[in-house]
CSV table of C-alpha atoms in Angstrom, one decimal:
chain,number,residue,atom,x,y,z
A,1,MET,CA,0.0,-0.1,0.6
A,2,THR,CA,1.2,3.4,-1.0
A,3,ASP,CA,1.7,6.2,1.7
A,4,ILE,CA,-0.8,8.1,3.1
A,5,ASN,CA,-1.0,12.0,1.9
A,6,PRO,CA,-1.8,13.4,5.3
A,7,SER,CA,-3.1,16.4,3.8
A,8,ILE,CA,-7.0,14.5,4.5
A,9,ALA,CA,-10.2,15.1,5.9
A,10,PHE,CA,-13.7,13.9,6.5
A,11,VAL,CA,-16.7,15.4,6.5
A,12,VAL,CA,-19.3,13.8,7.9
A,13,PRO,CA,-23.3,15.0,7.3
A,14,ALA,CA,-25.6,14.9,10.3
A,15,ALA,CA,-28.3,17.4,9.6
A,16,GLY,CA,-30.8,14.7,8.9
A,17,VAL,CA,-33.8,13.5,11.2
A,18,GLY,CA,-33.8,9.7,9.8
A,19,ALA,CA,-37.4,10.1,9.7
A,20,ARG,CA,-37.7,6.0,8.3
A,21,MET,CA,-35.9,4.8,11.8
A,22,GLN,CA,-39.3,5.8,13.9
A,23,ALA,CA,-36.9,7.0,16.7
A,24,ASP,CA,-37.6,9.6,18.9
A,25,LYS,CA,-34.4,11.2,18.4
A,26,PRO,CA,-32.1,11.3,15.2
A,27,LYS,CA,-30.5,8.3,13.9
A,28,GLN,CA,-27.2,9.3,14.4
A,29,TYR,CA,-27.8,9.4,18.3
A,30,ILE,CA,-29.1,6.2,18.7
A,31,GLN,CA,-27.3,4.5,21.2
A,32,LEU,CA,-25.1,0.9,20.0
A,33,GLY,CA,-24.1,-0.1,23.1
A,34,ASN,CA,-22.0,1.9,25.3
A,35,LYS,CA,-21.8,4.9,22.1
A,36,THR,CA,-24.3,6.4,20.1
A,37,VAL,CA,-23.9,5.5,16.1
A,38,LEU,CA,-22.5,9.1,15.6
A,39,GLU,CA,-19.7,8.2,18.1
A,40,HIS,CA,-18.7,4.9,17.0
A,41,THR,CA,-18.7,6.0,13.1
A,42,ILE,CA,-16.4,9.3,14.4
A,43,ASP,CA,-14.4,6.5,16.1
A,44,LYS,CA,-13.8,4.5,13.2
A,45,LEU,CA,-12.6,7.7,10.8
A,46,ASN,CA,-10.2,8.5,13.5
A,47,LYS,CA,-8.8,5.2,13.6
A,48,THR,CA,-7.9,5.5,10.3
A,49,ILE,CA,-6.3,8.7,10.5
A,50,PRO,CA,-5.8,9.6,14.2
A,51,ASN,CA,-5.9,13.2,14.7
A,52,ALA,CA,-7.3,14.2,10.7
A,53,LEU,CA,-9.4,16.5,10.7
A,54,ILE,CA,-13.3,15.3,10.9
A,55,ILE,CA,-15.9,18.0,10.0
A,56,VAL,CA,-19.7,17.2,11.3
A,57,ALA,CA,-22.4,18.8,9.8
A,58,ILE,CA,-25.3,19.2,12.5
A,59,SER,CA,-28.6,21.1,12.2
A,60,GLU,CA,-28.6,24.7,13.6
A,61,ASP,CA,-31.2,23.0,16.8
A,62,ASP,CA,-28.9,20.0,17.7
A,63,ALA,CA,-29.2,19.5,21.4
A,64,TYR,CA,-27.3,16.2,21.0
A,65,PHE,CA,-24.1,16.8,19.4
A,66,PRO,CA,-22.8,18.6,22.7
A,67,GLU,CA,-23.5,15.7,24.7
A,68,LEU,CA,-21.1,13.6,23.3
A,69,ASP,CA,-17.5,12.3,24.3
A,70,LEU,CA,-15.3,13.3,21.1
A,71,PRO,CA,-11.8,14.1,20.1
A,72,SER,CA,-10.3,17.4,19.6
A,73,ASN,CA,-10.0,17.1,15.5
A,74,VAL,CA,-13.7,16.8,15.3
A,75,ILE,CA,-15.3,20.4,14.5
A,76,THR,CA,-19.1,21.3,13.3
A,77,VAL,CA,-20.4,23.4,10.7
A,78,LEU,CA,-24.1,24.0,10.1
A,79,GLY,CA,-26.0,21.8,7.8
A,80,GLY,CA,-28.2,22.9,4.9
A,81,LYS,CA,-31.6,21.6,3.8
A,82,GLU,CA,-30.2,18.5,2.0
A,83,ARG,CA,-27.0,16.3,2.6
A,84,ALA,CA,-25.4,17.8,-0.8
A,85,ASP,CA,-25.9,21.1,1.2
A,86,SER,CA,-24.6,19.8,4.3
A,87,VAL,CA,-21.8,18.5,2.5
A,88,LEU,CA,-21.0,21.7,0.4
A,89,ASN,CA,-21.0,24.1,3.5
A,90,ALA,CA,-18.3,21.7,4.9
A,91,LEU,CA,-16.1,21.9,1.9
A,92,ASN,CA,-16.3,25.6,1.7
A,93,TYR,CA,-14.9,25.4,5.5
A,94,LEU,CA,-12.5,23.6,4.3
A,95,ALA,CA,-11.3,25.6,1.1
A,96,ILE,CA,-11.2,28.6,3.4
A,97,ASN,CA,-10.0,27.7,7.1
A,98,HIS,CA,-7.7,24.3,6.3
A,99,VAL,CA,-4.7,23.1,3.1
A,100,VAL,CA,-6.1,20.0,2.1
A,101,ASP,CA,-6.3,18.2,-0.9
A,102,TRP,CA,-8.5,15.0,-0.6
A,103,VAL,CA,-12.0,14.6,1.5
A,104,LEU,CA,-13.6,11.3,2.5
A,105,VAL,CA,-17.3,12.0,2.5
A,106,HIS,CA,-18.8,8.8,5.6
A,107,ASP,CA,-22.4,8.8,6.2
A,108,ALA,CA,-23.3,9.9,10.1
A,109,ALA,CA,-25.2,6.6,10.4
A,110,ARG,CA,-22.8,4.1,8.7
A,111,PRO,CA,-20.8,3.1,11.7
A,112,LEU,CA,-19.6,-0.3,11.1
A,113,VAL,CA,-16.6,0.6,7.8
A,114,LEU,CA,-13.6,-0.9,8.8
A,115,PRO,CA,-10.6,1.5,8.9
A,116,ASN,CA,-9.1,-1.1,6.2
A,117,ASP,CA,-11.5,-0.6,3.6
A,118,ILE,CA,-10.8,3.3,4.2
A,119,LEU,CA,-7.3,2.7,4.0
A,120,LYS,CA,-7.9,0.7,0.5
A,121,LEU,CA,-9.9,3.5,-0.7
A,122,ILE,CA,-7.5,5.9,0.0
A,123,SER,CA,-3.9,4.1,-1.3
A,124,SER,CA,-6.3,4.0,-4.5
A,125,CYS,CA,-7.4,7.4,-4.9
A,126,GLN,CA,-3.7,8.6,-4.4
A,127,SER,CA,-1.9,6.3,-6.5
A,128,ASN,CA,-4.5,6.8,-9.1
A,129,GLN,CA,-5.4,10.6,-8.6
A,130,CYS,CA,-8.4,9.7,-9.0
A,131,GLY,CA,-11.3,9.6,-6.9
A,132,GLY,CA,-13.8,6.8,-6.2
A,133,ILE,CA,-15.8,5.2,-3.5
A,134,LEU,CA,-16.5,1.6,-1.4
A,135,ALA,CA,-18.8,-0.1,-2.8
A,136,SER,CA,-20.0,-3.9,-2.9
A,137,LYS,CA,-21.3,-5.7,-5.6
A,138,VAL,CA,-24.9,-7.1,-5.7
A,139,ARG,CA,-25.6,-10.4,-4.5
A,140,ASP,CA,-29.3,-10.9,-5.0
A,141,THR,CA,-31.0,-11.0,-8.5
A,142,ILE,CA,-32.5,-8.2,-9.1
A,143,LYS,CA,-35.9,-7.6,-10.5
A,144,GLN,CA,-37.3,-4.5,-12.3
A,145,GLY,CA,-40.8,-3.2,-11.7
A,146,SER,CA,-43.7,-2.3,-10.2
A,147,HIS,CA,-46.6,-4.6,-8.8
A,148,PHE,CA,-45.3,-6.8,-11.4
A,149,VAL,CA,-42.4,-7.8,-12.6
A,150,ASP,CA,-41.0,-6.6,-15.8
A,151,ALA,CA,-38.0,-7.8,-16.3
A,152,THR,CA,-34.7,-9.5,-14.4
A,153,VAL,CA,-31.6,-7.0,-14.6
A,154,PRO,CA,-28.4,-8.6,-15.2
A,155,ARG,CA,-26.2,-7.7,-11.9
A,156,GLU,CA,-23.1,-8.6,-13.0
A,157,THR,CA,-22.1,-5.1,-13.3
A,158,LEU,CA,-24.1,-3.8,-10.5
A,159,TRP,CA,-22.9,-2.5,-7.0
A,160,GLN,CA,-24.0,-0.5,-3.8
A,161,ALA,CA,-22.8,2.5,-3.4
A,162,GLN,CA,-21.5,2.9,0.1
A,163,THR,CA,-19.1,5.6,2.1
A,164,PRO,CA,-16.8,7.1,2.8
A,165,GLN,CA,-16.5,8.6,-0.7
A,166,MET,CA,-13.5,10.1,-2.0
A,167,PHE,CA,-12.4,12.9,-4.0
A,168,LEU,CA,-10.1,15.9,-4.7
A,169,LEU,CA,-11.4,19.0,-2.6
A,170,ASN,CA,-11.6,21.3,-5.5
A,171,GLU,CA,-13.0,18.8,-8.1
A,172,LEU,CA,-16.0,18.2,-5.6
A,173,THR,CA,-16.5,21.8,-4.5
A,174,SER,CA,-17.1,22.8,-8.0
A,175,ALA,CA,-19.0,19.6,-8.9
A,176,LEU,CA,-21.8,20.2,-6.0
A,177,THR,CA,-21.9,23.6,-6.8
A,178,ASN,CA,-23.1,23.6,-10.2
A,179,ALA,CA,-25.0,20.7,-9.8
A,180,LEU,CA,-27.4,22.3,-7.0
A,181,ASN,CA,-27.4,25.4,-8.7
A,182,ALA,CA,-28.7,23.5,-11.7
A,183,HIS,CA,-31.0,21.6,-9.7
A,184,VAL,CA,-30.2,18.4,-9.9
A,185,ALA,CA,-31.0,15.8,-7.5
A,186,ILE,CA,-27.4,14.6,-6.1
A,187,THR,CA,-28.2,12.1,-4.0
A,188,ASP,CA,-24.2,11.4,-3.2
A,189,GLU,CA,-21.0,12.5,-3.6
A,190,ALA,CA,-19.8,10.4,-7.0
A,191,SER,CA,-23.6,11.0,-8.6
A,192,ALA,CA,-22.0,15.2,-8.4
A,193,ILE,CA,-18.7,14.0,-10.2
A,194,GLU,CA,-20.9,12.0,-12.6
A,195,TRP,CA,-23.1,14.9,-13.8
A,196,ALA,CA,-19.8,17.0,-14.1
A,197,GLY,CA,-18.2,13.9,-16.4
A,198,GLY,CA,-15.7,13.1,-14.2
A,199,LYS,CA,-14.4,9.6,-13.5
A,200,VAL,CA,-15.4,8.0,-10.3
A,201,GLN,CA,-13.6,4.6,-9.0
A,202,LEU,CA,-15.6,1.5,-7.6
A,203,ILE,CA,-13.4,0.0,-4.4
A,204,GLU,CA,-15.1,-3.1,-3.2
A,205,SER,CA,-15.8,-2.7,0.3
A,206,ARG,CA,-17.1,-5.5,2.9
A,207,ALA,CA,-20.9,-6.0,2.3
A,208,ASP,CA,-21.7,-5.3,5.9
A,209,ASN,CA,-20.9,-1.2,5.6
A,210,ILE,CA,-24.6,-1.1,5.9
A,211,LYS,CA,-26.1,2.7,6.5
A,212,LEU,CA,-28.9,2.4,9.3
A,213,THR,CA,-32.0,3.3,8.1
A,214,THR,CA,-34.9,1.2,9.8
A,215,PRO,CA,-35.4,-0.2,13.0
A,216,ASP,CA,-34.2,-3.4,12.1
A,217,ASP,CA,-30.8,-2.3,11.0
A,218,ILE,CA,-30.1,-1.1,14.9
A,219,ALA,CA,-30.4,-5.0,15.9
A,220,ILE,CA,-28.2,-6.0,12.6
A,221,ALA,CA,-25.8,-2.9,14.1
A,222,GLU,CA,-26.0,-4.1,17.9
A,223,PHE,CA,-24.6,-7.8,16.5
A,224,LEU,CA,-21.7,-6.6,14.2
A,225,ILE,CA,-20.5,-3.6,16.5
A,226,ALA,CA,-20.0,-6.7,19.8
A,227,LYS,CA,-18.4,-8.9,16.7
A,228,GLN,CA,-16.1,-5.8,15.5
A,229,THR,CA,-15.1,-5.2,19.4
A,230,LEU,CA,-14.4,-8.9,20.3
A,231,GLU,CA,-12.3,-9.7,17.1
A,232,ASN,CA,-10.3,-6.3,17.8
A,233,ASN,CA,-9.8,-7.1,21.5
A,234,THR,CA,-8.6,-10.7,20.1
A,235,CYS,CA,-6.2,-9.1,18.4
A,236,GLU,CA,-4.6,-6.9,20.4
C-alpha cells in the first residue's frame, strides 16, 4: 500500500432526522452499546487516520451533539436542507480555513465501516489521482417493475454504493456547487462528479458496511459492533 497523504479531511453530514428510523431522536444519536451511532462512526474515522480533521455538519437546533464525547480534531459546521447542502457547507469551510487536498465524505449512520477498507480507498485514489467510492457487488437477483416483474436485471456490473466517497476538494466543491445551481438531484457525492463528467473508481468493500435506515438495522448493527469489538480485542 502506498504512503498516505496527510492532507486529508473527513466530512460527516449529520443534519438529517432519519424519519424512517421511527425513533424519538435522529438516528445518528441512537445508542449502540456504550456509544451513539455517530460516536462509533467518528471513532472508525479517527482510527483510520489519527487526528485527521473531521468536520461534522449538524442542524442549527441540534441538542444532542454537545453531549457527545468526541476528540478535539472534530469540529462542526451548520448543515443544510439536504445532504448535498451540508456537504458543500463543510467543503466551503475547508477551502477557506484549511490546506487540504482530498476529502472523504462518510455517512453519519454508517458506523460499521472498517479502517482497512477506508485505507484501501485512500491508497487507490491517491495512487491513480482519481476519486472513488467504497461499494459492494450486488449479490441478489434484481427484478425491475412496479406491482409485477417487468424484467430481471443482470447483476454482473451492479454495485451498491457505500461511503466514504473520496475526491479532490476542489473537484468535489465545483461539482456540487454547479449541480445544485442547476437543480440536479444529487443522491451522493459520486453522482455530482458523474454529472460533471468526472470518473469515479469502484473500490470493493465489505457488504456489512451498511447504512442504518430502519429499526431492523439497529439490531443488526448491535450484533456486528459487538463482533468487531471482540475481533479487535482478540487481535490486540
